[in-house]
Tab-separated table of C-alpha atoms in Angstrom:
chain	number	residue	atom	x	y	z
A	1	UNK	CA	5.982	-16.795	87.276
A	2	UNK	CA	7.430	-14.577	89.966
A	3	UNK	CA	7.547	-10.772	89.848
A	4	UNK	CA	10.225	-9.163	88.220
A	5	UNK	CA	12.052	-7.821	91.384
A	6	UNK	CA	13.609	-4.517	89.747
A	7	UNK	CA	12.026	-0.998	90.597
A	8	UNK	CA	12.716	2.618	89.516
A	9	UNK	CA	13.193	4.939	92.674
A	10	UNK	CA	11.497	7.566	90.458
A	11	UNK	CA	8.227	7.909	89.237
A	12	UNK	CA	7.703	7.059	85.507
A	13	UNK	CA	4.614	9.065	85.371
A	14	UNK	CA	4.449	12.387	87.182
A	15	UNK	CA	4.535	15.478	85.904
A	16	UNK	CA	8.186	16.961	85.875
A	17	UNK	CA	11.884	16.127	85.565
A	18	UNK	CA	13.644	13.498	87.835
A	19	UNK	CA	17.208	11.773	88.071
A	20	UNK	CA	16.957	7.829	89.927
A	21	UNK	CA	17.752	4.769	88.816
A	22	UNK	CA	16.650	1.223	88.183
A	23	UNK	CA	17.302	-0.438	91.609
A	24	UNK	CA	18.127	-4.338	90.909
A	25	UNK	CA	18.623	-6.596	94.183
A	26	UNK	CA	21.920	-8.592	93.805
A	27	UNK	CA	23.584	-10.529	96.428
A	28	UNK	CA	27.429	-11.407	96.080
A	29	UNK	CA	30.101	-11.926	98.372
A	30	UNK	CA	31.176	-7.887	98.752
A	31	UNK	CA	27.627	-6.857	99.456
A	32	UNK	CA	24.911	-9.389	100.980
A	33	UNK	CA	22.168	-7.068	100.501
A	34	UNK	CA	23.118	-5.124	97.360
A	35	UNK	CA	22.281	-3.777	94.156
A	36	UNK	CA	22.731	-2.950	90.501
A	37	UNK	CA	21.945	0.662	90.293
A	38	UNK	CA	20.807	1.489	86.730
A	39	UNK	CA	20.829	5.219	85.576
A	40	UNK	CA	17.652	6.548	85.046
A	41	UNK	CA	16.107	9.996	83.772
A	42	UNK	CA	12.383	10.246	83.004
A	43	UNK	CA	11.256	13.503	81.624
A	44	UNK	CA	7.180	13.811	81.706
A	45	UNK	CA	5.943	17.275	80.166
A	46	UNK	CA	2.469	18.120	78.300
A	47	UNK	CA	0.285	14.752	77.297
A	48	UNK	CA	1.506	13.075	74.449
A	49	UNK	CA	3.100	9.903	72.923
A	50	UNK	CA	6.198	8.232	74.909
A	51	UNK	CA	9.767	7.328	73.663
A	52	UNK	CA	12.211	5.102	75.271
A	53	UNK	CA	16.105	5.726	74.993
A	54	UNK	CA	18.755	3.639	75.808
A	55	UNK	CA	22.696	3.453	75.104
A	56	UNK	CA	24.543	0.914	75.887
A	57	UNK	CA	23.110	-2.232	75.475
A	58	UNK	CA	26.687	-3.691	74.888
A	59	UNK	CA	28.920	-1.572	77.036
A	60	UNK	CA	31.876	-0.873	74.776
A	61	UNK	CA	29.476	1.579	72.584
A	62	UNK	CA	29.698	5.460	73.878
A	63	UNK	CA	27.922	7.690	70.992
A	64	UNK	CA	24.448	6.443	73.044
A	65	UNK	CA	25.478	6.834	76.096
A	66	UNK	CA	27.257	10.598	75.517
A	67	UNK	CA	23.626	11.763	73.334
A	68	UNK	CA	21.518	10.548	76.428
A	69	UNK	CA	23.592	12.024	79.050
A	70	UNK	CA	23.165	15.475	77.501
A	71	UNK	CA	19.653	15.000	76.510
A	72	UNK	CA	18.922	13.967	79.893
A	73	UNK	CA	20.929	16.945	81.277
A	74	UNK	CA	19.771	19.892	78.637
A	75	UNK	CA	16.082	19.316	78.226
A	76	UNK	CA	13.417	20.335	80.663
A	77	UNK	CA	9.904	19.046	81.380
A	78	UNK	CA	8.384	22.361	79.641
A	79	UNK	CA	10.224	21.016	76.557
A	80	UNK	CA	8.622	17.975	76.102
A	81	UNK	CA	5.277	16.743	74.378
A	82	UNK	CA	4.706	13.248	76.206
A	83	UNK	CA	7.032	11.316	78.224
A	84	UNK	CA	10.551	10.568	77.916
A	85	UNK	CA	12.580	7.652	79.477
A	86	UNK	CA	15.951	7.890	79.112
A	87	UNK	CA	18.365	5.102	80.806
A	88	UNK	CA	22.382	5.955	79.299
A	89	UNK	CA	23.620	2.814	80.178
A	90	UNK	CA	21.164	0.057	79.673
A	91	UNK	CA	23.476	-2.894	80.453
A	92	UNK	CA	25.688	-1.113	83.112
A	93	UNK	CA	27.891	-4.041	84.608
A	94	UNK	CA	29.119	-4.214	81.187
A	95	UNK	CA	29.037	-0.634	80.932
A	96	UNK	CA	31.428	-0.320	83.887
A	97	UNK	CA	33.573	-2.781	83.004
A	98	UNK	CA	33.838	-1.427	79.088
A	99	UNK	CA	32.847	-5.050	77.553
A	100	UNK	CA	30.167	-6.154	75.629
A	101	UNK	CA	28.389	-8.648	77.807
A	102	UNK	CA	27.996	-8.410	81.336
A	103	UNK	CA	31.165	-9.075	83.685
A	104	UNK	CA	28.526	-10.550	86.260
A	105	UNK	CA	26.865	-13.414	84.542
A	106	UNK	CA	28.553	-13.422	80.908
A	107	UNK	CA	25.449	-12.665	79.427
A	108	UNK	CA	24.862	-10.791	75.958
A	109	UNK	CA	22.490	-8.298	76.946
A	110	UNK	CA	20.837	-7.858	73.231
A	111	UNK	CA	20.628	-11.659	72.478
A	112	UNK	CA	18.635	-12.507	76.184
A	113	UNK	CA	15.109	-11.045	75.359
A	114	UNK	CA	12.357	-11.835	76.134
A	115	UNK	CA	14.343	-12.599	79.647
A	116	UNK	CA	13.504	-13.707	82.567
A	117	UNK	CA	11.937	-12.336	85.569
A	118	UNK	CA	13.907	-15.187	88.125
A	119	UNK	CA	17.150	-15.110	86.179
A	120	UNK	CA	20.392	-14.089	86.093
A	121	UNK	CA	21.079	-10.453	86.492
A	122	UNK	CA	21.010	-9.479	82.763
A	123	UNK	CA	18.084	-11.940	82.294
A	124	UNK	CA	16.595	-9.557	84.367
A	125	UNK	CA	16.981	-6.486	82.984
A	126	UNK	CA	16.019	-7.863	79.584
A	127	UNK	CA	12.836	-9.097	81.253
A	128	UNK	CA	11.639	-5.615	83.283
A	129	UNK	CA	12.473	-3.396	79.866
A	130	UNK	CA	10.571	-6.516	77.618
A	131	UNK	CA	7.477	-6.697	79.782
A	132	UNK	CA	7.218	-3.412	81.747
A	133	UNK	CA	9.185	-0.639	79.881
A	134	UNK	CA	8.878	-1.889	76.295
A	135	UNK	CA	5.190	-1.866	76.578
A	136	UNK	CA	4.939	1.933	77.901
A	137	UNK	CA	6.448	2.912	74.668
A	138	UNK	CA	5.537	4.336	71.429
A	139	UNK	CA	8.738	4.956	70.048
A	140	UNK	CA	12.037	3.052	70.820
A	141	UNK	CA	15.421	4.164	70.196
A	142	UNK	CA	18.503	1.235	71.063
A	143	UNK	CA	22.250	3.195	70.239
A	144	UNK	CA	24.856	1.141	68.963
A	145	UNK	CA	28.423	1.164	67.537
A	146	UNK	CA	30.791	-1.326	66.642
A	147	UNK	CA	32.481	-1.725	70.278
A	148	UNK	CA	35.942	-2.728	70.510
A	149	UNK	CA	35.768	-5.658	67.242
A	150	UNK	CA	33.720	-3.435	64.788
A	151	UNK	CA	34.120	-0.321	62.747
A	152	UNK	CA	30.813	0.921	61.016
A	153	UNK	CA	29.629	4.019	58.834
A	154	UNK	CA	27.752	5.949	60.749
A	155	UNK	CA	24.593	5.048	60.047
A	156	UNK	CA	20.856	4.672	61.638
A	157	UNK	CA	18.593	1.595	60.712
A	158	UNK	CA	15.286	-0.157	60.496
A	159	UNK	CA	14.900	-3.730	59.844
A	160	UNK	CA	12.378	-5.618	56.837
A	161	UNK	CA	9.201	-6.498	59.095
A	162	UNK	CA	6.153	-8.519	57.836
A	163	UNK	CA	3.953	-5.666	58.513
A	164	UNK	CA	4.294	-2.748	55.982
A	165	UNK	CA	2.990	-0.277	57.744
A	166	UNK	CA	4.834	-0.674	60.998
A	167	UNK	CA	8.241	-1.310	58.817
A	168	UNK	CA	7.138	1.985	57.056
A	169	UNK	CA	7.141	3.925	60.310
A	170	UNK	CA	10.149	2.771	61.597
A	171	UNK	CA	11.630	3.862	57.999
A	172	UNK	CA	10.102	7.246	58.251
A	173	UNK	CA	11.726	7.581	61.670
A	174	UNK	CA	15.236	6.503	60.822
A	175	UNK	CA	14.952	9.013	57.970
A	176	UNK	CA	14.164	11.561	60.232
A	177	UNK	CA	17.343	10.751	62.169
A	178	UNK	CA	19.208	11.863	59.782
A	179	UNK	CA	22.681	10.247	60.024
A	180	UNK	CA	25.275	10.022	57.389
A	181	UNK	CA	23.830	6.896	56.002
A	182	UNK	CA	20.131	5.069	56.595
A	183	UNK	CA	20.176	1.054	56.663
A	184	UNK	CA	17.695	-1.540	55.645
A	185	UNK	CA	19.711	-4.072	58.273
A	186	UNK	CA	18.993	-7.793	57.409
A	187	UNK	CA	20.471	-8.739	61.100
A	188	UNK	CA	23.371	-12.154	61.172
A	189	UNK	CA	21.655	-13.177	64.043
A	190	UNK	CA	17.826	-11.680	65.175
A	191	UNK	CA	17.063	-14.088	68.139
A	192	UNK	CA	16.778	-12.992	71.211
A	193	UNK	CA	17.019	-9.405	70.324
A	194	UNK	CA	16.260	-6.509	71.659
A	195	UNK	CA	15.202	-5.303	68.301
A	196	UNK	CA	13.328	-8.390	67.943
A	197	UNK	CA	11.103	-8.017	71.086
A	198	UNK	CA	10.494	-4.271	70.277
A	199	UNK	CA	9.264	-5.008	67.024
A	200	UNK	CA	7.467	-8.240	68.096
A	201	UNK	CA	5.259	-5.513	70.743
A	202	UNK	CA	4.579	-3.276	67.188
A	203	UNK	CA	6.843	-0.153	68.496
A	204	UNK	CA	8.531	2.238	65.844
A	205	UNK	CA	11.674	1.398	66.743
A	206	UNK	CA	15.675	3.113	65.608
A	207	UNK	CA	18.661	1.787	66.037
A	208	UNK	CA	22.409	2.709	65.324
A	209	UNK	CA	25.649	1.776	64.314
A	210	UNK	CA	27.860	4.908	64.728
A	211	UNK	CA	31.400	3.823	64.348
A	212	UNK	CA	33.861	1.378	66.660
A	213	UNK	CA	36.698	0.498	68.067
A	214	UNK	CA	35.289	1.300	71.361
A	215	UNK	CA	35.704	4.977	71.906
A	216	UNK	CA	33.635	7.757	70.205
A	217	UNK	CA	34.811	10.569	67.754
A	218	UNK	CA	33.969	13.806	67.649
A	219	UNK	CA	32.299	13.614	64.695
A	220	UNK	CA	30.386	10.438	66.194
A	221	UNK	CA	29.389	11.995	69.284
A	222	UNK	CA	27.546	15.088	67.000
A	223	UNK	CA	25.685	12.280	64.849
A	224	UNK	CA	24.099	10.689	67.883
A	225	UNK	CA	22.852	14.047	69.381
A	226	UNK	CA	21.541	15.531	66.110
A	227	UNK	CA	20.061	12.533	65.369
A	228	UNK	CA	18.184	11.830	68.908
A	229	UNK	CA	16.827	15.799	68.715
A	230	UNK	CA	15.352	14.613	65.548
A	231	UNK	CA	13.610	11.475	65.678
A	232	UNK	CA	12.088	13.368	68.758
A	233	UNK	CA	11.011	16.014	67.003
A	234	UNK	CA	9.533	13.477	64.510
A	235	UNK	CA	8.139	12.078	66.969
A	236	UNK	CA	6.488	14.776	68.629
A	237	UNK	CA	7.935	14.873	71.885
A	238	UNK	CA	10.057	17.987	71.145
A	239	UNK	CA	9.682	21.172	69.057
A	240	UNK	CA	11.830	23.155	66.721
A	241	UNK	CA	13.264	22.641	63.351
A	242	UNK	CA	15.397	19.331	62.898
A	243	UNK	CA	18.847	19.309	61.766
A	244	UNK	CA	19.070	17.887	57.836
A	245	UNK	CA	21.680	16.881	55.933
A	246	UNK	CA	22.201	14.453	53.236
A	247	UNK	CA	22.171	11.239	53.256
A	248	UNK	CA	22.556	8.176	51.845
A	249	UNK	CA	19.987	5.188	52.298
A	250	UNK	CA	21.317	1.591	51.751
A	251	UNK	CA	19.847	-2.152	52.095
A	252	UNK	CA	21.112	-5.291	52.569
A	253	UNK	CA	19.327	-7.664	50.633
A	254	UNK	CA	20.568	-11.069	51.027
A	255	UNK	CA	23.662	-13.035	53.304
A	256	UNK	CA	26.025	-12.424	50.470
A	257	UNK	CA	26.472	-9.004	52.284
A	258	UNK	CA	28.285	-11.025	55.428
A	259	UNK	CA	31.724	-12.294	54.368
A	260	UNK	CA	33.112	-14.333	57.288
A	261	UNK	CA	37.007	-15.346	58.045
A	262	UNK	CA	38.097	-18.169	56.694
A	263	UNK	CA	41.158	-18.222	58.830
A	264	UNK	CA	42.823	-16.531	61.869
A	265	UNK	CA	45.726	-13.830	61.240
A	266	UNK	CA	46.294	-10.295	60.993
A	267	UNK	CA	44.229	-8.415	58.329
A	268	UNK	CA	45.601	-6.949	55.673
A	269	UNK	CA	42.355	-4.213	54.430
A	270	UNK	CA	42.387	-3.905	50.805
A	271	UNK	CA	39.163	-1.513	50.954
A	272	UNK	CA	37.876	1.014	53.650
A	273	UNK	CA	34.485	2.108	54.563
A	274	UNK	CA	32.697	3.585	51.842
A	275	UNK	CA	34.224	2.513	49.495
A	276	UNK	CA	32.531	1.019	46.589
A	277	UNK	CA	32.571	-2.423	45.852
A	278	UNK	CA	33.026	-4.931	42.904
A	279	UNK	CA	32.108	-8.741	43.121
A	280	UNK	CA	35.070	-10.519	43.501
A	281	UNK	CA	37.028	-7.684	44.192
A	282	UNK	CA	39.859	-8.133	47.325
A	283	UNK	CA	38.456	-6.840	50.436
A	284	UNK	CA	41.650	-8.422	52.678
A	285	UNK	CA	44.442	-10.546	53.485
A	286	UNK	CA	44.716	-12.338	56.443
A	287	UNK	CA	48.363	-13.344	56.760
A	288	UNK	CA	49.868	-15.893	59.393
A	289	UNK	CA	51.096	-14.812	62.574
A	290	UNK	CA	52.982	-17.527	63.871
A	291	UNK	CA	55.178	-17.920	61.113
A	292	UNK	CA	56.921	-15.957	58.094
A	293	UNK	CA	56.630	-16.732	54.263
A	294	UNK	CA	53.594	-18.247	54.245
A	295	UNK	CA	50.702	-17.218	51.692
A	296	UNK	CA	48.490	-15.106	52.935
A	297	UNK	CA	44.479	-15.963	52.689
A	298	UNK	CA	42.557	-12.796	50.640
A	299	UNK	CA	38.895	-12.854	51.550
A	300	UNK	CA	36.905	-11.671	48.003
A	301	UNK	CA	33.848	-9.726	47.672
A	302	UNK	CA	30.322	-12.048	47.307
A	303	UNK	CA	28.554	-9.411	45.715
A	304	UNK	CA	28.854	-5.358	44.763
A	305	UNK	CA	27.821	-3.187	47.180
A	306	UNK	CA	29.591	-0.446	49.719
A	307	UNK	CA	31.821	-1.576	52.289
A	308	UNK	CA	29.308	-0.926	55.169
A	309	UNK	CA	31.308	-2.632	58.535
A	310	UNK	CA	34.642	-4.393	58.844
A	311	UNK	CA	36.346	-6.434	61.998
A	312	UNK	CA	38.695	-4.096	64.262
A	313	UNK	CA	41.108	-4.394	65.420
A	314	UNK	CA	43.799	-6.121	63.319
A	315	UNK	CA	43.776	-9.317	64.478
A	316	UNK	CA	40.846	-11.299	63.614
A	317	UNK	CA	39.754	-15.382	64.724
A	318	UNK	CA	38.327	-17.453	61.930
A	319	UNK	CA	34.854	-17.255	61.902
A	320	UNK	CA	34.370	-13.562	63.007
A	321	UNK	CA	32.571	-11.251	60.862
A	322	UNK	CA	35.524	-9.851	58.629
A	323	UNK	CA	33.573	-7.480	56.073
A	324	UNK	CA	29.947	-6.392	55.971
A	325	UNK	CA	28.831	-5.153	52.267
A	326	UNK	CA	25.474	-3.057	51.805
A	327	UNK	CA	23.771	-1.605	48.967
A	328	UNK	CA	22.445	1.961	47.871
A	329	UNK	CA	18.811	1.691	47.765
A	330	UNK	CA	18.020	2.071	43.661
């Protein structure tokens, strides 16, 4: 197998602070000899555990991206226990171009691991962080949102492992996050994850869903850096008091929480998120849009729960993901 070909033009190991990036070759008709330049901050201070940080995996999803670019800017080598590698914008041809997968190959970033070293240009990426990054790692933190089709609560996550004790840590730390609402996430689709691979390695590993629509709030923006100051601190890679405040921890724990679109249209919501949910209760109507008068098709609730995600924008295809349902932890 040949050598993965991309290289940081930073050390990840000496003492101090440094700015560089992850230099990937790429030749294409505007630039024979060029290369994807990848963002890149690593932070090394007193000896002690390392974390890796990235934001945007898909590149429609900003809360990551805006926590990481201040964290990278505001904290300083004397302010760290351990090492910190920081990289804002993890897939960034589709970070650039403000779409999910990569403009360059078409490629879905988190759904290419373990990658490939000889591959295509995301196939790449997913390869260097799987076998060279990934491995450096004690803790892993991946930020997501819902990008331009989703809307989310803002919540942080850990996902049901076979081994307790790893799943247990990776609890601990997305309770130490701290974000509105905590997740047991029972992914749609797990292969060729990002998540997966992490987990696969044994890493305590965080991830998010903050919101959608691609943009960040405000309000958005604050969850992602309070929450990345404190699952360092947890950690042990930075000191001080975390920031706490309530909340709520939910699971998902079967499909039933997935309700799908039977048809294409424009939705009608007949809940928003939070809400609290009935089984067989109206979530939406999805009502023609190439003709008038014609009955609309009103998606009902599998199961009780709390209306966790729903498609954005207002049009929706059938088969997307219309509603996601979860349920407070009892």
């Amino acid at each position: 197998m040949p050598a993965n070909p991309i290289r940081p033009t930073v050390s990840l190991d000496e003492p101090g602070k440094r700015h560089g990036f992850l230099k990937l070759p790429y030749s294409r008709n505007d630039s024979a000899w060029g290369s994807v330049m990848i963002p890149l901050t690593v932070i090394v201070g007193a000896p002690g555990p390392t974390a890796l940080l990235t934001g945007a995996n898909h590149g429609d999803e900003y809360e990551g991206p805006i926590a990481l670019q201040a964290l990278a800017h505001e904290v300083e080598a004397e302010e760290v226990t351990g090492r910190l590698i920081i990289v804002p914008y993890f897939n960034f041809p589709a970070f650039t171009a403000a779409s999910r997968v990569s403009p360059i190959d078409q490629v879905n970033l988190n759904r290419a691991f373990p990658g490939v070293p000889d591959g295509s240009v995301t196939q790449k990426i997913a390869n260097y962080f799987n076998d060279t990054l990934v491995p450096l790692a004690d803790l892993v933190v991946d930020f997501h949102s819902g990008g331009k089709t989703l809307d989310f609560l803002p919540f942080a996550c850990a996902h049901y492992l076979d081994d307790p004790v790893q799943q247990a840590a990776c609890v601990a730390a997305v309770e130490a996050f701290n974000a509105p609402w905590s997740l047991m996430l029972r992914e749609i689709d797990a292969v060729g994850m990002y998540d997966t691979a992490v987990e696969a390695q044994g890493k305590v590993f965080v991830t998010t869903e903050l919101g959608g629509g691609g943009t960040a709030s405000a309000r958005t923006a604050r969850i992602a850096r309070r929450g990345l100051r404190n699952v360092l601190i947890h950690g042990g890679m930075l000191s001080g008091a975390p920031e706490v405040e309530p909340s709520v921890m939910l699971e998902m724990p079967d499909d039933a929480c997935y309700h799908t679109a039977p048809a294409s249209g424009l939705i009608e919501p007949l809940a928003d998120l939070g809400d609290p949910i009935v089984p067989d209760q109206p979530l939406a109507r999805i009502w023609a849009t190439d003709c008038t008068g014609a009955q609309p098709v009103t998606v009902f609730a599998q199961r009780d729960g709390v209306l966790a995600a729903r498609h954005f924008p207002g049009l929706v295809q059938r088969g997307d993901t219309l509603a996601v349902l979860a349920v407070p932890q009892r």
